[in-house]
Amino acid sequence: MAFRFFIPAIVWGLVILMAISMPPGNIPKSGIFSIPHFDKLVHFVLFAVFGLLFSFGFFKQSKQGIFHLRFVVFTILAGVIYGSLTEVLQHFYFAGRDGNIIDVLFNLFGTVFGVLLFSFILRIRPGFLK
């Protein structure tokens, strides 16, 4: 497996880890952050980018330049595992943070959206990513 193609997804995974470990006191309480359930949108967007970058990694490491169904499954599985892990870390290890199953679902929805967006980009612009 060509590890280098997954570096953007791994770096983004670290960005996610930094974001979810941020103490609640460091997050503004006004403006866009005061929108009810704004954190769910943040989870969705963070994991949509994760799904997109992970899909890109699988696509680029494929010798045929094809986005196989197994890549979709692996990407979604990676999103579920990492999304669940981040919630466990929030619940048990990050002070002032709490993990919950709804956040895991939004992590999953974001990952699936990222995979679908990648697939859509491949269909409308097949040569764009080669």
Short mmCIF file of C-alpha atoms in Angstrom, two decimals:
data_model
loop_
_atom_site.label_atom_id
_atom_site.label_comp_id
_atom_site.label_asym_id
_atom_site.label_seq_id
_atom_site.Cartn_x
_atom_site.Cartn_y
_atom_site.Cartn_z
CA MET A 1 0.00 0.00 0.00
CA ALA A 2 1.33 3.41 -0.92
CA PHE A 3 1.32 5.08 2.49
CA ARG A 4 2.15 8.52 1.13
CA PHE A 5 -1.29 8.89 -0.45
CA PHE A 6 -2.86 8.69 3.02
CA ILE A 7 -0.70 11.42 4.57
CA PRO A 8 -3.36 14.14 3.99
CA ALA A 9 -6.02 11.96 5.70
CA ILE A 10 -3.67 11.22 8.61
CA VAL A 11 -2.80 14.90 9.03
CA TRP A 12 -6.51 15.74 8.92
CA GLY A 13 -7.10 13.05 11.55
CA LEU A 14 -4.65 14.92 13.79
CA VAL A 15 -6.53 18.17 13.12
CA ILE A 16 -9.72 16.40 14.22
CA LEU A 17 -7.98 15.16 17.37
CA MET A 18 -6.81 18.70 18.19
CA ALA A 19 -10.29 20.10 17.59
CA ILE A 20 -12.09 17.55 19.76
CA SER A 21 -9.57 17.86 22.58
CA MET A 22 -10.00 21.63 22.84
CA PRO A 23 -11.27 22.64 26.29
CA PRO A 24 -14.82 24.05 26.16
CA GLY A 25 -13.56 27.34 27.61
CA ASN A 26 -11.51 27.93 24.44
CA ILE A 27 -14.59 27.73 22.21
CA PRO A 28 -16.40 31.08 21.75
CA LYS A 29 -19.95 31.21 23.10
CA SER A 30 -21.19 33.85 20.64
CA GLY A 31 -21.63 34.28 16.92
CA ILE A 32 -21.84 31.17 14.80
CA PHE A 33 -20.84 29.02 17.78
CA SER A 34 -24.06 29.96 19.59
CA ILE A 35 -26.26 28.27 16.96
CA PRO A 36 -28.06 25.33 18.59
CA HIS A 37 -26.36 22.01 17.79
CA PHE A 38 -23.59 23.76 15.86
CA ASP A 39 -21.21 21.10 17.19
CA LYS A 40 -23.06 18.48 15.12
CA LEU A 41 -22.30 20.46 11.96
CA VAL A 42 -18.66 20.66 13.02
CA HIS A 43 -18.52 16.87 13.47
CA PHE A 44 -20.17 16.39 10.08
CA VAL A 45 -17.76 18.73 8.26
CA LEU A 46 -14.62 17.40 9.99
CA PHE A 47 -15.49 13.83 9.05
CA ALA A 48 -16.69 14.74 5.54
CA VAL A 49 -13.18 16.05 4.86
CA PHE A 50 -11.75 12.91 6.50
CA GLY A 51 -13.89 10.70 4.22
CA LEU A 52 -12.91 12.73 1.15
CA LEU A 53 -9.18 12.55 1.93
CA PHE A 54 -9.28 8.86 2.84
CA SER A 55 -11.13 8.12 -0.42
CA PHE A 56 -8.50 10.10 -2.32
CA GLY A 57 -5.76 8.01 -0.66
CA PHE A 58 -7.38 4.73 -1.70
CA PHE A 59 -7.99 6.02 -5.22
CA LYS A 60 -4.40 7.19 -5.68
CA GLN A 61 -2.87 3.97 -4.33
CA SER A 62 -5.02 1.89 -6.69
CA LYS A 63 -2.91 0.72 -9.62
CA GLN A 64 -5.89 0.90 -11.99
CA GLY A 65 -7.04 4.35 -10.87
CA ILE A 66 -10.42 2.87 -9.95
CA PHE A 67 -12.43 3.62 -6.83
CA HIS A 68 -13.51 0.13 -5.75
CA LEU A 69 -16.43 -0.69 -3.46
CA ARG A 70 -13.98 -2.10 -0.92
CA PHE A 71 -12.37 1.35 -0.70
CA VAL A 72 -15.79 2.79 0.17
CA VAL A 73 -16.25 0.15 2.87
CA PHE A 74 -12.74 0.67 4.30
CA THR A 75 -13.16 4.45 4.32
CA ILE A 76 -16.51 4.30 6.09
CA LEU A 77 -15.14 1.73 8.53
CA ALA A 78 -12.15 3.99 9.25
CA GLY A 79 -14.52 6.91 9.84
CA VAL A 80 -16.68 4.88 12.23
CA ILE A 81 -13.70 3.54 14.16
CA TYR A 82 -11.91 6.88 14.37
CA GLY A 83 -15.13 8.77 15.07
CA SER A 84 -15.98 6.35 17.89
CA LEU A 85 -12.45 6.57 19.27
CA THR A 86 -12.60 10.37 19.37
CA GLU A 87 -15.85 10.21 21.34
CA VAL A 88 -14.36 7.71 23.81
CA LEU A 89 -11.36 10.02 24.23
CA GLN A 90 -13.66 12.99 24.80
CA HIS A 91 -15.69 11.10 27.37
CA PHE A 92 -12.84 9.63 29.41
CA TYR A 93 -9.69 11.67 28.80
CA PHE A 94 -10.39 15.27 27.81
CA ALA A 95 -11.39 17.49 30.72
CA GLY A 96 -14.70 19.25 30.28
CA ARG A 97 -15.60 17.25 27.18
CA ASP A 98 -18.18 14.52 26.84
CA GLY A 99 -18.60 11.95 24.13
CA ASN A 100 -21.98 10.81 22.91
CA ILE A 101 -23.53 8.48 20.36
CA ILE A 102 -25.17 11.33 18.41
CA ASP A 103 -21.72 12.74 17.67
CA VAL A 104 -20.62 9.29 16.46
CA LEU A 105 -23.60 9.30 14.08
CA PHE A 106 -22.69 12.73 12.72
CA ASN A 107 -19.10 11.52 12.29
CA LEU A 108 -20.49 8.59 10.28
CA PHE A 109 -22.81 10.82 8.23
CA GLY A 110 -19.91 13.16 7.47
CA THR A 111 -17.65 10.29 6.41
CA VAL A 112 -20.34 8.88 4.10
CA PHE A 113 -20.92 12.34 2.63
CA GLY A 114 -17.17 12.72 2.00
CA VAL A 115 -17.08 9.37 0.19
CA LEU A 116 -20.14 10.31 -1.88
CA LEU A 117 -18.65 13.70 -2.71
CA PHE A 118 -15.41 12.05 -3.84
CA SER A 119 -17.38 9.60 -5.98
CA PHE A 120 -19.36 12.49 -7.48
CA ILE A 121 -16.16 14.39 -8.31
CA LEU A 122 -14.79 11.29 -10.05
CA ARG A 123 -17.93 11.02 -12.19
CA ILE A 124 -18.13 14.64 -13.31
CA ARG A 125 -14.36 15.19 -13.68
CA PRO A 126 -12.72 11.76 -14.21
CA GLY A 127 -9.30 13.13 -15.18
CA PHE A 128 -9.21 15.72 -12.39
CA LEU A 129 -7.56 13.46 -9.80
CA LYS A 130 -5.09 11.53 -11.96
#
